[in-house]
Amino acid sequence: MPRKTVQKPFTITVIVQGTVIKDNYSGDGKRVSGFRRNYKHADILKLKMKARTLLDGRKKLPVFKVKDELMKQLMEHRVSVVIGETGSGKSTQIPQFLMKQIKGKIAVTQPRRVAAINLATRVSEEFGCDVGRDVGYAVRFNNATSYKTMLKYMTDGMLLREMMLDPLLSDYSAVIVDEAHERTILTDMILGFLKELLVRKRKDDKNFRVIVMSATLDADKFSAFFNKAPIFFIEGRLFHVDRYYLPHSVDDIIDSMVKSIIQVNQEQTKGDVLCFLPGQEDIDKVTSILHQIAPALPREAPMIVPLPLYAALPPQQQLKVFDKVKPHQRKVILSTNIAETSVTIPGVRYVIDSGLRKIKVWRHELGLSTLLTVPISKASASQRTGRAGREAPGKCFRLYTENDYIKLSQNTEPEIIRSEIVYPVLMLKRLGVDDILNWFWLENPGRSALIAALQQLYALNALSDSGKITDLGEQMAVLPVTPHLGAVLIQASKFGVLSTVMDIVACLSVDNLILTPPSEQRDVINAKRRETCTLGDRYGDLVMLKELFNIYNDISSSDERRIWCKSLGVSYKGFKNVLRIRKQISQYMDSMDGRKNEKERHSGVEDGNKSKNDDSNEDEIKTSVPLNYELVLKSFLKGFITNTAIGMPDRSYRTVTSGDTISIHPSSLLFGKKIDAVMYIEHVYTMKGYARNVSAIKTDWLREMAPHCLDRG
DNA sequence: TAGGGTTTT
């Protein structure tokens, strides 16, 4: 499209950090004076005009009404807590207000990638710049920032990574921690580090600001943590949602859910229905019941279109919840917690809430995780309810009694007190924190959990006898994988099998890569996997991952890759991620190789293995090298020596550490086989104790790989 | 012969 030529000289005015900067142009569009830039004048004008059209909408946001009062508070205190419900505009507007008042960069952290990207994109439009210029974002695999970027939206994990490189965060003059109420491990860690920064490292820097933003009313906790920081409330902009409870508690949540869906469908006027259930199994059951009975329902009511939604669902099927349906149809979305925060579906007017969710609880004293179905919190119930009132007034049907509701805990339990905290503890060690037990924990994970983490790190040689971080620990802290897998990578590098191990570690770093096939396809897919992965069939699941990786990598067209993935019940999207992670791991390994080689050459440890098949310096993926499964599995033993079990005559297995019985999970290629000893990546307790991602090992490898951990043999 | 909520470097 031809552009209109501007004839008269003109000026573009931009406000940066409260300073008005004018840029003067001659009639032919050449810049004659003003600030330096790379844009064509037409582009910048377009962006500024777009921003102007957005201003009216911004002024209607609740946060705009209280702007002056809010900014007064934020400027007067080093730490503030801001409570703002959904729709208040806090995440988009407050950082922009702040940009005009303070000098220096502002970081805004988000628990999720998509949120960081979407917010940065939106705010760039409002500000009138391209993403990555004045306003940008940083998430894993994607950095849209420049030297000019003053406002940076980023994931929690990214800010923590920056903290590891610059513990003073000297680049920033303000950090805004958004969605703090979600209390993820990473958010909790950031809040602890910020407190430390304020009390110790930057205690004299009066210009450094911290703003904690939360959507629920649990502000007191944050305020108390930051020395009674003032709290500011902003109203939200959700529509009213009526709540209904059951008169009596029910046992069968699936039956209750199906009945409620049918009733809502018959009695309520138009609008889609969003149902919250704890897990995939419940969702699949309800979906299939609805498919069966939908044709038999009365014609007057809309036709039900059941749509499952959970993380392990292939992306194409997930996207179906956004499709439009015909006028006489009604979408009934059956979802896990994913629809509570991560996925927002337009058109929902009714919510049916089972009041349940699943959580993974780490038992540090046993070194295993359990998966539990538990009641949600009041905060979570209110969040689910709010999903019905985003566009119009709605209704929420709670499949529990009002009395049950009253008994729910106020807030969701912070993740950090029920998780493995080996990595958080390593981070603290890396940042020089000696007294882990009395650190600035927003929620202290507890003495026994902390000691268990320290012991794990010691066993991985990440900590010395005196509890100080070792060179190895420093490397593990930097690698973008768990410390256990980090130890594996470093060992693999010494054994000269790094390339292969990086392939496997990348596979293990992706969730839901190997899907659990629907029961009717189960036998076919299991047989296909065994037939495809002949070495995996013998040596186990880690070797299987390498075989799958090789085949995927050797297929050239994406269409063929997709078909192949489907035939084996593996995730295509997951494998795409595997390749990105593989590349990132490889870059990290390369960068630490230079420093490390120097030391090793003198130590002489295992140099016999460091021979011509050493592939540690090459980024290239190798699919043709013969697989040295022994060295590969021994590398894994370095990180998972405690996850081993010995085969008993009765075909059961006993763990090496505690002697407890453990079974090979039926999803494993080694399921049903008789093996002397096994190593597993994960120990989960559901119906009974299961080992997942299992490999066959030899008992004498145990003593060889970790003499100092297995004194009792 | 099990099954698995959600994030992220």
XYZ file of C-alpha atoms (C1' of nucleotides) in Angstrom:
722
model
C 0.000 0.000 0.000
C 1.445 3.404 -0.949
C 2.153 5.640 2.008
C 0.875 9.184 2.253
C 3.709 11.662 1.900
C 3.993 14.212 4.688
C 4.645 17.619 3.156
C 5.161 20.012 6.062
C 7.943 19.779 8.654
C 6.671 18.042 11.768
C 7.642 16.991 15.253
C 7.155 13.695 17.052
C 6.943 13.953 20.799
C 7.835 10.995 22.956
C 7.839 10.867 26.727
C 10.566 8.718 28.192
C 10.777 8.427 31.984
C 8.746 11.571 32.409
C 11.019 13.555 30.105
C 9.540 15.021 26.971
C 11.722 14.335 23.968
C 10.975 16.016 20.650
C 12.058 14.731 17.307
C 11.964 17.175 14.439
C 11.504 16.224 10.813
C 11.720 18.041 7.517
C 8.883 17.821 5.010
C 10.344 14.810 3.202
C 10.401 12.809 6.418
C 14.105 13.118 7.226
C 14.912 13.570 10.878
C 16.681 16.877 11.383
C 17.131 16.908 15.167
C 16.054 15.070 18.292
C 16.598 11.569 19.643
C 18.425 8.817 17.852
C 16.343 6.023 16.471
C 16.164 3.418 13.733
C 12.509 3.758 12.865
C 10.978 5.164 9.782
C 8.868 8.147 10.771
C 5.722 6.587 9.361
C 6.118 3.547 11.557
C 6.545 5.486 14.745
C 3.610 7.731 13.895
C 1.450 4.699 13.322
C 2.442 3.248 16.692
C 1.786 6.521 18.488
C -1.606 6.912 16.818
C -2.570 3.392 17.772
C -1.521 4.103 21.353
C -3.689 7.199 21.417
C -6.765 5.239 20.372
C -6.157 2.856 23.271
C -5.935 5.621 25.853
C -9.693 6.072 26.294
C -10.120 2.399 27.097
C -7.267 2.523 29.599
C -8.809 5.485 31.394
C -11.897 3.414 32.113
C -9.925 0.798 34.044
C -10.442 0.859 37.834
C -6.736 1.409 38.411
C -6.825 4.688 36.479
C -9.361 6.182 38.889
C -6.969 5.769 41.797
C -3.803 6.581 39.908
C -2.683 9.654 41.875
C -3.289 8.170 45.271
C -1.652 4.882 44.250
C 1.431 6.520 42.798
C 1.838 8.658 45.888
C 2.013 5.515 47.975
C 4.309 3.657 45.599
C 6.725 6.582 45.524
C 6.746 7.070 49.289
C 7.552 3.476 50.241
C 10.269 1.085 49.217
C 7.838 -1.837 49.333
C 4.119 -1.791 48.627
C 1.506 -4.496 48.336
C -1.204 -3.955 45.737
C -4.388 -5.997 45.806
C -6.275 -5.866 42.545
C -8.857 -8.290 41.291
C -9.157 -9.521 37.728
C -9.896 -6.719 35.304
C -8.503 -3.920 37.471
C -5.754 -3.258 34.931
C -2.996 -3.491 37.532
C -0.618 -5.626 35.463
C -0.736 -3.381 32.414
C -1.098 0.093 33.942
C 0.926 0.240 37.142
C 4.227 -0.531 35.379
C 3.488 2.246 32.892
C 2.675 4.741 35.656
C 5.908 3.823 37.340
C 7.879 4.214 34.120
C 7.008 7.887 34.050
C 8.032 8.498 37.642
C 11.236 6.629 38.212
C 14.561 6.379 36.476
C 15.983 2.996 35.569
C 14.626 -0.314 34.484
C 11.527 -2.026 35.797
C 11.056 -5.797 35.916
C 7.577 -7.312 36.123
C 7.540 -11.021 36.910
C 4.831 -13.501 35.888
C 4.453 -17.170 36.760
C 3.677 -18.106 33.130
C 5.370 -17.497 29.786
C 2.241 -16.668 27.841
C 1.222 -14.056 30.389
C 4.602 -12.329 30.163
C 4.473 -12.289 26.357
C 0.842 -11.154 26.134
C 1.274 -8.384 28.688
C 4.408 -7.047 26.998
C 2.650 -7.089 23.638
C -0.368 -5.252 24.986
C 1.612 -2.685 26.937
C 3.868 -1.976 23.944
C 0.776 -1.077 21.960
C -0.487 1.178 24.720
C 2.911 2.776 25.062
C 3.278 3.149 21.313
C 6.369 1.129 20.550
C 7.289 -2.188 19.008
C 7.674 -5.078 21.442
C 11.281 -5.296 22.528
C 11.980 -1.594 22.308
C 10.897 0.499 25.298
C 8.708 -2.353 26.506
C 9.780 -5.970 26.084
C 9.787 -9.419 27.564
C 12.169 -12.217 28.472
C 11.087 -15.847 28.716
C 12.943 -19.090 28.069
C 13.977 -19.410 24.408
C 12.706 -15.924 23.710
C 14.215 -12.582 24.572
C 12.443 -9.562 23.133
C 14.401 -6.763 24.782
C 17.035 -4.253 23.736
C 19.367 -1.810 25.426
C 16.486 0.667 25.302
C 14.034 -1.550 27.145
C 12.934 0.149 30.367
C 9.972 -2.082 31.161
C 10.578 -5.810 31.017
C 7.928 -8.453 31.564
C 9.528 -11.758 32.433
C 8.876 -15.151 33.960
C 9.838 -15.715 37.587
C 12.422 -18.221 36.446
C 14.091 -15.651 34.215
C 14.474 -13.114 36.999
C 15.943 -15.787 39.262
C 18.411 -16.630 36.538
C 19.383 -12.968 36.296
C 19.803 -12.909 40.070
C 22.290 -15.736 39.830
C 24.377 -13.657 37.445
C 23.876 -10.346 39.255
C 22.779 -10.871 42.873
C 22.345 -7.125 43.341
C 19.935 -6.832 40.418
C 21.819 -3.617 39.795
C 20.164 -3.219 36.421
C 16.783 -2.558 37.981
C 15.362 0.227 40.044
C 12.042 -1.545 40.585
C 10.782 -5.108 40.650
C 7.064 -5.833 40.452
C 6.102 -9.365 41.488
C 2.748 -10.102 39.889
C 0.321 -12.927 40.778
C 2.095 -13.391 44.090
C -1.007 -15.078 45.535
C -0.323 -18.148 43.388
C 2.629 -18.834 45.656
C 4.654 -20.854 43.200
C 8.088 -21.975 44.368
C 9.783 -19.493 42.080
C 7.652 -16.556 43.260
C 8.379 -17.427 46.872
C 12.094 -17.590 46.122
C 12.004 -14.191 44.406
C 10.237 -12.606 47.374
C 12.858 -14.060 49.728
C 15.725 -12.760 47.610
C 14.102 -9.332 47.319
C 13.756 -9.142 51.073
C 17.410 -10.053 51.448
C 18.305 -7.407 48.892
C 16.352 -4.738 50.777
C 17.703 -5.604 54.218
C 21.272 -6.329 53.260
C 22.658 -5.810 49.814
C 20.806 -2.662 48.766
C 19.700 -1.393 52.132
C 20.981 2.101 51.512
C 19.520 2.384 48.054
C 16.363 4.319 48.826
C 15.401 4.412 45.175
C 15.019 0.681 44.796
C 11.345 -0.323 44.849
C 9.487 -3.583 45.273
C 5.802 -3.947 44.518
C 3.991 -7.178 45.332
C 0.767 -7.610 43.384
C -1.871 -10.140 44.343
C -5.391 -10.904 43.189
C -6.663 -12.245 46.499
C -7.039 -10.793 49.923
C -4.045 -12.522 51.494
C -2.129 -9.259 51.591
C -1.292 -9.378 55.289
C 1.192 -12.155 54.798
C 3.131 -10.165 52.181
C 2.832 -6.948 54.143
C 4.138 -8.551 57.336
C 6.993 -10.202 55.459
C 8.141 -6.830 54.155
C 8.095 -5.086 57.494
C 4.440 -3.982 57.455
C 4.519 -2.618 53.934
C 1.407 -0.568 53.145
C -1.435 -2.277 51.281
C -3.367 -0.640 48.489
C -6.706 -1.991 47.268
C -8.050 -1.650 43.739
C -11.495 -2.903 42.860
C -11.908 -5.409 40.077
C -14.196 -5.353 37.098
C -15.925 -8.708 37.032
C -19.654 -9.183 36.636
C -21.725 -10.561 39.448
C -21.840 -14.354 39.673
C -24.571 -16.104 41.692
C -23.416 -19.090 43.711
C -25.397 -22.242 44.356
C -24.531 -25.095 46.708
C -25.741 -28.671 47.028
C -28.059 -29.415 49.960
C -26.096 -32.585 50.806
C -22.549 -33.767 50.163
C -22.078 -36.311 47.375
C -19.635 -39.201 47.035
C -19.761 -39.831 43.309
C -18.410 -36.677 41.743
C -18.758 -37.990 38.197
C -22.445 -38.801 38.581
C -23.069 -35.492 40.304
C -21.243 -33.610 37.561
C -23.166 -35.306 34.746
C -26.525 -34.608 36.414
C -25.630 -30.972 37.025
C -24.541 -30.479 33.432
C -27.845 -31.844 32.138
C -29.809 -29.691 34.553
C -27.903 -26.507 33.743
C -28.281 -27.229 30.052
C -32.052 -27.521 30.391
C -32.698 -24.677 32.779
C -30.257 -21.947 31.817
C -30.353 -19.590 28.891
C -27.523 -19.242 26.463
C -23.860 -19.334 27.418
C -21.221 -22.019 27.634
C -20.513 -24.206 30.639
C -17.089 -24.685 32.243
C -16.725 -27.653 34.604
C -13.796 -28.181 36.961
C -12.775 -31.768 37.719
C -9.603 -33.021 39.401
C -8.004 -35.160 36.689
C -7.808 -36.657 33.251
C -9.547 -39.843 34.266
C -12.646 -38.066 35.613
C -12.724 -35.800 32.598
C -12.526 -38.664 30.121
C -15.317 -40.494 31.948
C -17.686 -37.523 32.021
C -16.892 -36.716 28.382
C -17.743 -40.216 27.234
C -20.959 -40.353 29.300
C -22.078 -37.049 27.790
C -21.331 -38.292 24.271
C -23.507 -41.328 24.964
C -26.505 -39.541 26.420
C -26.453 -36.263 24.479
C -28.544 -37.583 21.548
C -31.256 -38.825 23.939
C -31.741 -35.510 25.732
C -34.870 -33.382 25.138
C -34.857 -31.458 21.872
C -35.828 -28.131 23.494
C -32.500 -27.800 25.256
C -29.311 -26.950 23.350
C -27.259 -29.849 22.009
C -24.348 -30.512 24.380
C -20.862 -30.442 22.846
C -18.515 -31.978 25.434
C -14.907 -30.762 25.232
C -12.130 -32.119 27.476
C -9.274 -29.824 28.493
C -6.098 -30.808 30.328
C -2.373 -30.320 29.900
C -1.599 -33.791 28.526
C -4.159 -33.358 25.744
C -2.608 -32.825 22.307
C -2.599 -29.088 21.439
C -4.973 -29.486 18.487
C -7.593 -30.977 20.764
C -6.999 -28.316 23.385
C -7.693 -25.613 20.824
C -11.152 -27.029 20.148
C -12.465 -25.254 23.247
C -12.072 -21.981 21.329
C -14.032 -23.140 18.255
C -17.447 -21.622 17.620
C -20.405 -24.014 17.795
C -23.700 -23.893 15.894
C -26.534 -21.775 17.339
C -28.462 -24.697 18.813
C -25.349 -26.176 20.393
C -23.708 -25.472 23.758
C -20.082 -26.023 24.681
C -19.515 -27.932 27.896
C -15.823 -27.727 28.744
C -14.535 -30.341 31.170
C -11.302 -29.052 32.551
C -8.624 -29.476 35.168
C -7.084 -26.544 36.975
C -5.606 -25.467 33.646
C -8.728 -23.330 33.047
C -8.400 -21.683 36.445
C -5.438 -19.510 35.457
C -3.662 -20.651 32.310
C -6.451 -20.859 29.737
C -9.263 -18.298 29.474
C -12.209 -19.362 27.359
C -14.574 -16.677 26.082
C -18.331 -17.230 26.182
C -18.466 -19.021 29.537
C -21.497 -18.001 31.628
C -21.813 -21.031 33.891
C -19.269 -22.775 36.046
C -19.784 -26.152 37.701
C -17.139 -26.767 40.333
C -16.352 -30.188 41.800
C -14.335 -28.406 44.501
C -11.443 -30.820 43.956
C -8.016 -30.739 42.424
C -4.927 -32.915 42.280
C -1.643 -32.052 43.899
C 1.728 -33.693 43.854
C 3.154 -33.988 47.347
C 6.829 -34.684 47.821
C 7.696 -36.920 50.758
C 11.237 -35.845 51.424
C 11.793 -38.431 54.153
C 10.960 -41.180 51.655
C 12.284 -39.521 48.511
C 9.083 -40.121 46.595
C 6.075 -38.189 45.420
C 2.411 -38.957 45.894
C -0.500 -37.686 43.861
C -3.474 -36.670 45.946
C -6.983 -35.470 45.184
C -7.744 -32.717 47.695
C -10.385 -30.009 48.308
C -9.576 -26.609 46.828
C -9.172 -23.427 48.910
C -11.674 -20.566 49.178
C -9.390 -18.418 47.051
C -9.378 -21.088 44.372
C -13.165 -21.506 44.586
C -13.542 -17.784 44.042
C -11.137 -17.847 41.110
C -13.115 -20.661 39.479
C -16.378 -18.797 40.124
C -14.954 -15.668 38.513
C -14.522 -17.569 35.246
C -18.325 -17.255 34.770
C -18.363 -13.462 35.080
C -15.818 -12.184 32.603
C -18.250 -10.972 29.946
C -21.672 -10.867 31.625
C -23.339 -11.847 34.894
C -23.074 -15.589 35.446
C -23.833 -18.500 37.715
C -21.625 -20.919 39.593
C -22.849 -24.297 40.794
C -20.717 -25.792 43.514
C -20.950 -29.539 43.919
C -20.515 -29.307 47.680
C -22.505 -27.868 50.547
C -22.200 -24.356 51.904
C -20.960 -25.884 55.124
C -18.223 -27.700 53.195
C -17.275 -24.372 51.675
C -16.988 -22.690 55.054
C -14.574 -25.403 56.140
C -12.211 -24.863 53.189
C -8.884 -23.220 53.949
C -8.643 -19.565 53.026
C -5.705 -19.826 50.653
C -4.018 -22.521 48.627
C -1.059 -24.017 50.414
C 2.185 -22.598 49.027
C 3.906 -25.004 46.708
C 7.252 -24.768 48.448
C 6.135 -26.643 51.554
C 5.035 -29.734 49.648
C 7.747 -29.934 46.970
C 11.237 -31.162 46.483
C 13.483 -28.179 47.192
C 16.871 -29.436 46.087
C 17.120 -26.786 43.402
C 15.990 -23.842 45.592
C 18.543 -24.845 48.219
C 21.291 -25.094 45.606
C 20.337 -21.603 44.445
C 20.737 -20.260 47.981
C 24.114 -21.937 48.316
C 25.167 -20.502 45.024
C 24.243 -17.028 46.229
C 26.340 -17.535 49.314
C 23.605 -18.125 51.895
C 25.104 -20.164 54.731
C 22.248 -20.399 57.187
C 19.648 -22.087 55.007
C 17.366 -22.893 57.930
C 16.952 -19.256 58.924
C 16.894 -17.631 55.516
C 14.207 -15.104 54.555
C 11.626 -17.759 53.769
C 8.156 -16.375 53.126
C 7.133 -19.882 54.092
C 9.818 -21.985 55.717
C 9.764 -25.473 54.164
C 10.796 -26.894 57.519
C 13.940 -28.275 59.038
C 13.603 -31.869 57.853
C 12.848 -30.864 54.255
C 15.826 -28.529 54.203
C 18.145 -31.117 55.680
C 16.940 -33.714 53.171
C 17.743 -31.270 50.360
C 21.202 -30.571 51.783
C 21.873 -34.308 51.995
C 20.811 -34.796 48.386
C 23.144 -32.022 47.282
C 25.968 -33.501 49.295
C 25.385 -36.900 47.707
C 25.532 -35.246 44.284
C 28.893 -33.678 45.246
C 27.329 -30.245 44.856
C 28.264 -29.418 48.443
C 31.491 -30.065 50.307
C 31.832 -31.618 53.759
C 31.637 -28.149 55.258
C 28.411 -27.432 53.381
C 29.941 -24.994 50.903
C 29.068 -25.151 47.227
C 31.633 -27.013 45.127
C 32.754 -26.295 41.570
C 30.453 -29.083 40.490
C 27.600 -27.471 42.402
C 28.265 -24.151 40.693
C 27.896 -25.863 37.340
C 24.710 -27.641 38.350
C 23.198 -24.369 39.539
C 23.714 -22.843 36.123
C 22.483 -25.734 33.989
C 18.811 -25.434 32.960
C 17.920 -28.890 34.336
C 17.378 -30.343 37.812
C 20.553 -30.749 39.898
C 20.234 -34.526 39.524
C 20.221 -34.315 35.750
C 22.985 -31.716 35.958
C 25.175 -34.217 37.782
C 24.382 -36.753 35.063
C 25.441 -34.371 32.295
C 28.721 -33.524 33.962
C 29.486 -37.208 34.460
C 28.556 -37.977 30.848
C 31.007 -35.368 29.703
C 33.760 -37.171 31.614
C 32.705 -40.525 30.150
C 32.634 -39.144 26.612
C 28.955 -39.892 26.083
C 27.656 -36.365 26.496
C 25.877 -36.102 23.167
C 23.713 -39.150 23.809
C 23.022 -38.194 27.404
C 22.024 -34.676 26.380
C 19.451 -36.213 24.019
C 17.987 -38.274 26.842
C 18.096 -35.476 29.419
C 16.306 -33.176 26.982
C 13.587 -35.825 26.600
C 13.267 -36.165 30.371
C 12.927 -32.395 30.713
C 9.709 -32.329 28.711
C 6.483 -33.267 30.443
C 3.993 -35.494 28.669
C 6.426 -36.492 25.938
C 5.431 -40.137 26.130
C 1.640 -40.090 26.282
C -0.535 -42.687 27.959
C -2.579 -44.125 25.121
C -6.359 -44.505 25.457
C -7.173 -48.043 26.681
C -8.418 -49.291 23.302
C -5.116 -48.382 21.612
C -2.948 -49.427 24.517
C -1.834 -52.853 23.370
C -1.168 -51.760 19.801
C 0.957 -48.802 20.856
C 2.873 -50.757 23.501
C 3.723 -53.429 20.934
C 4.755 -50.783 18.428
C 7.064 -49.158 20.961
C 8.767 -52.468 21.760
C 9.157 -53.258 18.101
C 10.605 -49.803 17.318
C 12.954 -49.596 20.301
C 14.738 -52.928 20.334
C 17.532 -51.707 22.611
C 15.064 -49.986 24.904
C 13.228 -53.265 25.205
C 16.398 -54.684 26.734
C 17.970 -51.809 28.625
C 14.927 -49.772 29.521
C 13.204 -46.466 29.064
C 16.198 -44.117 28.956
C 17.629 -46.048 26.033
C 14.154 -46.043 24.474
C 14.119 -42.239 24.645
C 17.433 -42.120 22.788
C 16.090 -44.453 20.110
C 12.930 -42.384 19.704
C 15.007 -39.207 19.613
C 17.184 -40.624 16.823
C 14.260 -41.669 14.687
C 12.430 -38.376 15.169
C 15.566 -36.497 14.293
C 16.190 -38.513 11.141
C 12.720 -37.866 9.740
C 12.972 -34.799 7.556
C 9.444 -33.543 6.961
C 7.280 -32.240 9.744
C 4.218 -33.995 8.353
C 5.969 -37.345 8.559
C 7.214 -36.551 12.023
C 3.656 -35.828 13.091
C 2.362 -39.128 11.707
C 5.211 -41.056 13.284
C 4.572 -39.441 16.688
C 0.930 -40.346 16.513
C 1.631 -43.984 15.689
C 3.834 -44.341 18.782
C 1.737 -42.285 21.164
C 4.389 -39.610 21.656
C 3.879 -35.862 21.591
C 4.959 -33.991 18.445
C 4.891 -30.648 20.234
C 6.881 -32.255 23.038
C 9.603 -33.419 20.659
C 9.877 -29.964 19.136
C 10.546 -28.734 22.659
C 13.076 -31.506 23.216
C 15.169 -30.156 20.355
C 15.112 -26.614 21.751
C 16.096 -27.806 25.213
C 18.794 -30.049 23.725
C 20.274 -27.035 22.009
C 20.180 -24.928 25.159
C 21.791 -27.651 27.282
C 24.475 -28.100 24.671
C 25.279 -24.375 24.728
C 25.614 -24.384 28.508
C 27.816 -27.474 28.439
C 30.035 -25.876 25.820
C 30.402 -22.688 27.800
C 31.496 -24.467 30.963
C 33.762 -26.885 29.152
C 36.595 -24.417 28.715
C 36.866 -23.608 32.419
C 36.568 -27.207 33.496
C 38.939 -28.976 31.126
C 41.885 -27.215 32.621
C 41.262 -28.739 36.053
C 40.499 -32.214 34.802
C 43.600 -32.546 32.772
C 45.565 -32.318 35.974
C 43.336 -34.477 38.137
C 43.500 -37.447 35.794
C 40.191 -38.874 37.008
C 38.603 -41.216 34.489
C 40.846 -39.907 31.760
C 40.967 -43.398 30.333
C 37.483 -42.894 29.071
C 38.144 -39.505 27.658
C 39.254 -40.772 24.295
C 38.539 -40.207 20.659
C 34.820 -40.792 20.922
C 34.585 -37.759 23.208
C 31.816 -35.674 21.712
C 31.540 -33.110 24.460
C 32.543 -30.121 22.428
C 30.168 -30.659 19.605
C 26.725 -29.224 19.351
C 25.940 -31.609 16.547
C 23.379 -34.273 17.314
C 24.699 -37.745 16.679
C 22.315 -40.460 15.663
C 24.744 -42.804 13.959
C 27.249 -43.387 16.794
C 26.922 -46.845 18.346
C 25.179 -46.533 21.672
C 27.467 -47.121 24.633
C 24.569 -47.914 26.921
C 26.800 -48.931 29.815
C 28.535 -45.560 30.074
C 25.255 -43.775 29.434
C 23.489 -45.593 32.264
C 26.473 -45.195 34.569
C 26.305 -41.458 33.943
C 22.693 -41.515 35.071
C 23.652 -43.475 38.173
C 25.759 -40.492 39.194
C 22.569 -38.463 39.638
C 20.175 -41.228 40.623
C 22.215 -43.587 42.767
C 19.545 -43.480 45.480
C 16.863 -44.394 42.936
C 17.923 -47.993 42.540
C 16.323 -51.290 43.476
C 17.324 -54.943 43.512
C 15.216 -57.682 41.923
C 13.893 -60.340 44.331
C 13.161 -64.004 43.490
C 9.414 -63.291 43.669
C 9.780 -60.681 40.898
C 9.316 -57.754 43.235
C 11.991 -55.098 43.747
C 13.421 -53.663 46.954
C 14.903 -50.178 47.020
C 18.591 -49.987 47.854
C 18.124 -47.102 50.289
C 15.204 -48.265 52.444
C 14.446 -51.828 51.363
C 10.841 -50.898 50.562
C 9.002 -52.768 47.854
C 8.734 -50.977 44.538
C 7.113 -52.091 41.275
C 8.025 -51.233 37.725
C 5.328 -48.999 36.323
C 3.254 -50.652 33.578
C 4.090 -47.807 31.192
C 7.748 -48.914 31.259
C 9.235 -51.095 28.546
C 10.721 -53.191 31.357
C 7.341 -53.908 32.903
C 6.877 -57.654 33.458
C 10.560 -58.454 32.926
C 12.845 -60.158 35.382
C 15.884 -57.934 35.999
C 18.728 -58.112 38.559
C 18.770 -54.416 39.389
C 17.028 -51.293 38.151
C 17.557 -47.543 38.258
C 14.598 -45.183 37.942
C 14.212 -41.455 37.432
C 11.066 -41.101 39.498
C 9.470 -42.910 42.429
C 5.725 -42.239 42.715
C 3.252 -43.650 45.155
C -0.315 -44.065 43.858
C -1.947 -47.486 44.196
C 1.442 -48.709 45.374
C 5.059 -47.628 44.973
C 5.996 -47.380 41.307
C 9.289 -46.794 39.543
C 9.010 -44.688 36.383
C 11.532 -44.289 33.575
C 13.299 -47.488 34.498
C 16.630 -48.878 33.255
C 18.309 -52.241 33.721
C 21.626 -51.941 35.563
C 24.222 -54.250 37.101
C 24.664 -54.407 40.867
C 28.421 -53.922 40.712
C 27.894 -50.567 38.961
C 26.428 -49.226 42.191
C 29.589 -49.429 44.251
C 31.659 -48.255 41.334
C 29.602 -45.090 40.814
C 29.011 -43.988 44.388
C 31.211 -45.663 46.954
C 30.706 -42.841 49.448
C 26.904 -43.144 49.395
C 26.570 -46.868 49.765
C 28.756 -47.794 52.675
C 26.333 -50.467 53.769
C 26.310 -51.991 50.295
C -1.012 -54.160 33.569
C -1.259 -47.917 35.615
C -2.799 -43.312 34.670
C -0.734 -37.979 35.699
C -2.949 -31.056 38.582
C 0.061 -26.791 37.059
C 4.413 -23.971 36.170
C 9.509 -22.857 34.802
C 15.334 -22.090 33.853
